[in-house]
The first five atom37 places (N, CA, C, CB, O) and aatype in JSON, in Angstrom:
{
  "aatype": [20, 20, 20, 20, 20, 20, 20, 20, 20, 20, 20, 20, 20, 20, 20, 20, 20, 20, 20, 20, 20, 20, 20, 20, 20, 20, 20, 20, 20, 20, 20, 20, 20, 20, 20, 20, 20, 20, 20, 20, 20, 20, 20, 20, 20, 20, 20, 20, 20, 20, 20],
  "atom_mask": [
    [1, 1, 1, 1, 1],
    [1, 1, 1, 1, 1],
    [1, 1, 1, 1, 1],
    [1, 1, 1, 1, 1],
    [1, 1, 1, 1, 1],
    [1, 1, 1, 1, 1],
    [1, 1, 1, 1, 1],
    [1, 1, 1, 1, 1],
    [1, 1, 1, 1, 1],
    [1, 1, 1, 1, 1],
    [1, 1, 1, 1, 1],
    [1, 1, 1, 1, 1],
    [1, 1, 1, 1, 1],
    [1, 1, 1, 1, 1],
    [1, 1, 1, 1, 1],
    [1, 1, 1, 1, 1],
    [1, 1, 1, 1, 1],
    [1, 1, 1, 1, 1],
    [1, 1, 1, 1, 1],
    [1, 1, 1, 1, 1],
    [1, 1, 1, 1, 1],
    [1, 1, 1, 1, 1],
    [1, 1, 1, 1, 1],
    [1, 1, 1, 1, 1],
    [1, 1, 1, 1, 1],
    [1, 1, 1, 1, 1],
    [1, 1, 1, 1, 1],
    [1, 1, 1, 1, 1],
    [1, 1, 1, 1, 1],
    [1, 1, 1, 1, 1],
    [1, 1, 1, 1, 1],
    [1, 1, 1, 1, 1],
    [1, 1, 1, 1, 1],
    [1, 1, 1, 1, 1],
    [1, 1, 1, 1, 1],
    [1, 1, 1, 1, 1],
    [1, 1, 1, 1, 1],
    [1, 1, 1, 1, 1],
    [1, 1, 1, 1, 1],
    [1, 1, 1, 1, 1],
    [1, 1, 1, 1, 1],
    [1, 1, 1, 1, 1],
    [1, 1, 1, 1, 1],
    [1, 1, 1, 1, 1],
    [1, 1, 1, 1, 1],
    [1, 1, 1, 1, 1],
    [1, 1, 1, 1, 1],
    [1, 1, 1, 1, 1],
    [1, 1, 1, 1, 1],
    [1, 1, 1, 1, 1],
    [1, 1, 1, 1, 1]
  ],
  "atom_positions": [
    [[127.42, 191.34, 89.05], [128.52, 191.9, 87.83], [128.93, 193.42, 88.63], [127.59, 192.2, 85.86], [128.27, 194.21, 89.31]],
    [[130.24, 193.37, 88.21], [130.71, 194.91, 88.59], [130.65, 195.37, 87.13], [132.41, 195.16, 89.41], [130.42, 194.71, 86.12]],
    [[130.86, 196.47, 87.25], [130.82, 197.82, 86.22], [131.91, 197.25, 85.57], [131.05, 199.56, 86.82], [131.54, 197.01, 84.42]],
    [[133.28, 196.84, 85.76], [134.34, 196.69, 84.5], [133.89, 195.44, 84.21], [136.07, 196.78, 84.75], [133.85, 195.36, 82.98]],
    [[133.5, 194.31, 84.78], [132.93, 193.12, 84.32], [131.93, 193.23, 83.13], [132.29, 192.51, 85.43], [132.06, 192.67, 82.04]],
    [[130.83, 194.11, 83.57], [129.85, 194.23, 82.78], [130.23, 194.8, 81.33], [128.94, 194.99, 83.48], [129.72, 194.35, 80.3]],
    [[131.32, 196.01, 81.34], [131.95, 196.77, 80.16], [132.57, 195.85, 79.33], [132.97, 197.82, 80.55], [132.45, 195.8, 78.1]],
    [[133.33, 195.02, 80.14], [134.19, 193.57, 79.5], [133.29, 192.97, 78.63], [134.67, 192.3, 80.67], [133.53, 192.82, 77.43]],
    [[131.84, 192.47, 79.4], [131.02, 191.54, 78.59], [130.44, 192.17, 77.14], [129.77, 191.09, 79.54], [130.25, 191.6, 76.07]],
    [[130.23, 193.69, 77.54], [129.4, 194.4, 76.48], [130.35, 194.47, 75.33], [128.85, 195.89, 76.93], [129.83, 194.35, 74.22]],
    [[131.6, 194.64, 75.39], [132.77, 194.74, 74.16], [132.89, 193.18, 73.68], [134.51, 195.4, 74.79], [132.92, 192.97, 72.46]],
    [[132.94, 192.4, 74.31], [132.92, 190.72, 73.91], [131.66, 190.41, 73.21], [132.98, 189.63, 75.29], [131.56, 190.54, 71.99]],
    [[130.73, 190.02, 73.95], [129.27, 189.55, 73.54], [128.6, 190.73, 72.64], [128.28, 189.25, 74.98], [128.53, 191.83, 73.18]],
    [[128.15, 190.63, 71.48], [127.31, 191.43, 70.78], [126.15, 191.62, 71.51], [127.05, 190.96, 69.55], [125.99, 191.1, 72.61]],
    [[125.4, 192.27, 71.03], [124.04, 192.39, 71.57], [122.88, 191.45, 71.31], [123.62, 193.52, 71.2], [121.89, 191.14, 71.96]],
    [[123.4, 191.08, 70.01], [122.55, 189.99, 69.43], [122.41, 188.26, 70.43], [123.37, 189.78, 67.79], [121.45, 187.49, 70.54]],
    [[123.78, 188.2, 70.96], [123.97, 187.18, 71.98], [123.2, 187.47, 73.18], [125.37, 187.04, 72.33], [122.3, 186.7, 73.51]],
    [[123.4, 188.2, 73.66], [122.84, 188.69, 74.94], [121.07, 188.92, 75.17], [123.6, 190.1, 75.11], [120.44, 188.74, 76.22]],
    [[120.56, 189.35, 73.9], [119.2, 189.23, 73.75], [118.57, 188.11, 73.27], [118.83, 190.11, 73.09], [117.35, 187.97, 73.26]],
    [[119.47, 187.18, 72.81], [118.78, 185.98, 71.97], [117.74, 185.07, 73.04], [120.14, 184.87, 71.28], [116.88, 184.35, 72.51]],
    [[117.86, 185.12, 74.53], [117.34, 184.52, 75.16], [115.83, 184.95, 75.23], [118.05, 184.47, 76.14], [114.97, 184.09, 75.39]],
    [[115.48, 186.45, 75.1], [114.64, 187.24, 75.14], [113.55, 187.13, 74.13], [115.22, 188.27, 75.16], [112.32, 187.15, 74.14]],
    [[114.8, 186.97, 72.96], [113.91, 187.11, 71.6], [113.26, 185.67, 71.56], [114.9, 187.49, 70.04], [112.08, 185.54, 71.25]],
    [[114.13, 184.48, 71.91], [113.23, 183.38, 71.69], [112.03, 183.09, 72.57], [113.97, 182.29, 71.71], [111.15, 182.3, 72.21]],
    [[111.99, 183.85, 73.91], [110.73, 183.68, 74.59], [109.71, 184.43, 73.73], [110.78, 184.22, 76.11], [108.61, 183.94, 73.53]],
    [[110.03, 185.53, 73.24], [108.86, 186.43, 72.63], [108.25, 185.81, 71.26], [109.48, 187.99, 72.28], [107.1, 185.98, 70.85]],
    [[109.35, 185.01, 70.6], [108.79, 183.95, 69.39], [107.94, 183.07, 69.68], [109.74, 183.12, 68.77], [107.12, 182.69, 68.84]],
    [[107.99, 182.47, 71.14], [107.51, 181.26, 71.13], [106.19, 182.03, 71.71], [108.37, 179.98, 71.95], [105.15, 181.63, 71.18]],
    [[106.06, 182.82, 72.5], [104.77, 183.36, 72.67], [103.56, 183.91, 71.59], [105.08, 184.3, 73.39], [102.34, 183.99, 71.67]],
    [[104.67, 184.27, 70.44], [103.89, 184.96, 69.41], [103.47, 183.2, 68.84], [104.94, 186.31, 68.18], [102.32, 182.9, 68.5]],
    [[104.16, 182.63, 68.83], [103.83, 181.06, 68.26], [102.49, 180.51, 68.86], [105.09, 179.92, 68.73], [101.53, 180.09, 68.22]],
    [[102.57, 180.56, 69.74], [101.8, 179.9, 70.74], [100.42, 180.72, 70.59], [102.52, 179.95, 72.29], [99.44, 179.97, 70.63]],
    [[100.18, 181.78, 70.46], [99.02, 182.67, 70.54], [98.34, 182.56, 69.12], [99.46, 184.24, 70.93], [97.26, 183.11, 68.9]],
    [[99.05, 181.76, 68.06], [98.55, 181.79, 66.39], [98.08, 183.22, 65.85], [97.14, 180.74, 66.15], [96.92, 183.21, 65.44]],
    [[98.64, 184.24, 65.77], [98.35, 185.39, 65.45], [98.07, 185.49, 64.0], [99.3, 186.19, 65.89], [98.55, 184.69, 63.19]],
    [[97.39, 186.35, 63.7], [97.21, 186.87, 62.23], [98.41, 187.18, 61.54], [96.39, 188.1, 62.16], [99.33, 187.69, 62.18]],
    [[98.54, 186.89, 60.07], [99.79, 187.13, 59.47], [100.0, 188.6, 59.59], [99.85, 186.62, 58.04], [101.18, 188.94, 59.49]],
    [[99.06, 189.61, 59.78], [99.36, 191.19, 59.53], [99.93, 191.16, 61.0], [97.87, 192.44, 59.12], [100.98, 191.7, 61.34]],
    [[99.21, 190.57, 61.7], [100.12, 191.16, 63.3], [101.49, 190.62, 63.36], [99.38, 190.55, 64.92], [102.43, 191.24, 63.87]],
    [[101.58, 189.39, 62.81], [103.22, 189.22, 62.61], [103.92, 190.1, 61.74], [103.59, 187.9, 62.04], [105.04, 190.51, 62.02]],
    [[103.27, 190.43, 60.62], [104.12, 191.65, 59.77], [104.64, 192.56, 60.47], [103.38, 192.47, 58.84], [105.83, 192.82, 60.63]],
    [[103.29, 193.29, 61.11], [103.29, 194.5, 61.88], [104.46, 194.44, 62.97], [101.86, 194.69, 62.55], [105.13, 195.44, 63.2]],
    [[104.62, 193.49, 63.47], [105.65, 193.06, 64.85], [107.01, 193.33, 64.14], [105.53, 191.15, 65.51], [107.89, 194.13, 64.45]],
    [[106.94, 192.37, 63.04], [108.48, 192.36, 62.52], [108.86, 193.51, 62.22], [108.8, 191.57, 61.35], [110.06, 193.72, 62.4]],
    [[108.01, 194.68, 61.66], [108.32, 195.82, 61.07], [108.51, 196.81, 62.54], [107.09, 196.28, 59.88], [109.57, 197.42, 62.62]],
    [[107.86, 196.91, 63.28], [108.19, 197.38, 64.81], [109.62, 197.28, 65.37], [107.36, 196.53, 65.79], [110.3, 198.28, 65.56]],
    [[110.0, 196.12, 65.6], [111.2, 195.58, 65.84], [112.38, 195.72, 64.96], [110.98, 194.41, 66.0], [113.5, 195.36, 65.31]],
    [[112.09, 196.27, 63.73], [113.29, 196.3, 62.46], [113.72, 195.19, 61.86], [114.57, 196.82, 62.85], [114.86, 195.09, 61.4]],
    [[112.69, 194.12, 61.8], [113.33, 192.85, 61.14], [113.04, 192.72, 59.85], [112.93, 191.61, 61.72], [113.48, 191.75, 59.24]],
    [[112.05, 193.92, 59.06], [111.89, 193.9, 57.79], [112.94, 194.97, 56.84], [110.44, 194.19, 57.68], [113.52, 196.01, 57.14]],
    [[112.9, 194.43, 55.97], [114.04, 195.57, 54.89], [113.19, 197.01, 54.48], [114.5, 194.63, 52.97], [113.73, 197.88, 53.79]]
  ]
}
């Protein structure tokens, strides 16, 4: 992908859309591991998902 195409893609697609496949993978791995609630809460805080 050329720089121009990448810049255009960055301006058109928000980061949320570009990162969604990676986020799904991480969530699936966490779910498979059956972590303790405290671990999931800490992970959510670290990635900025809590208020």
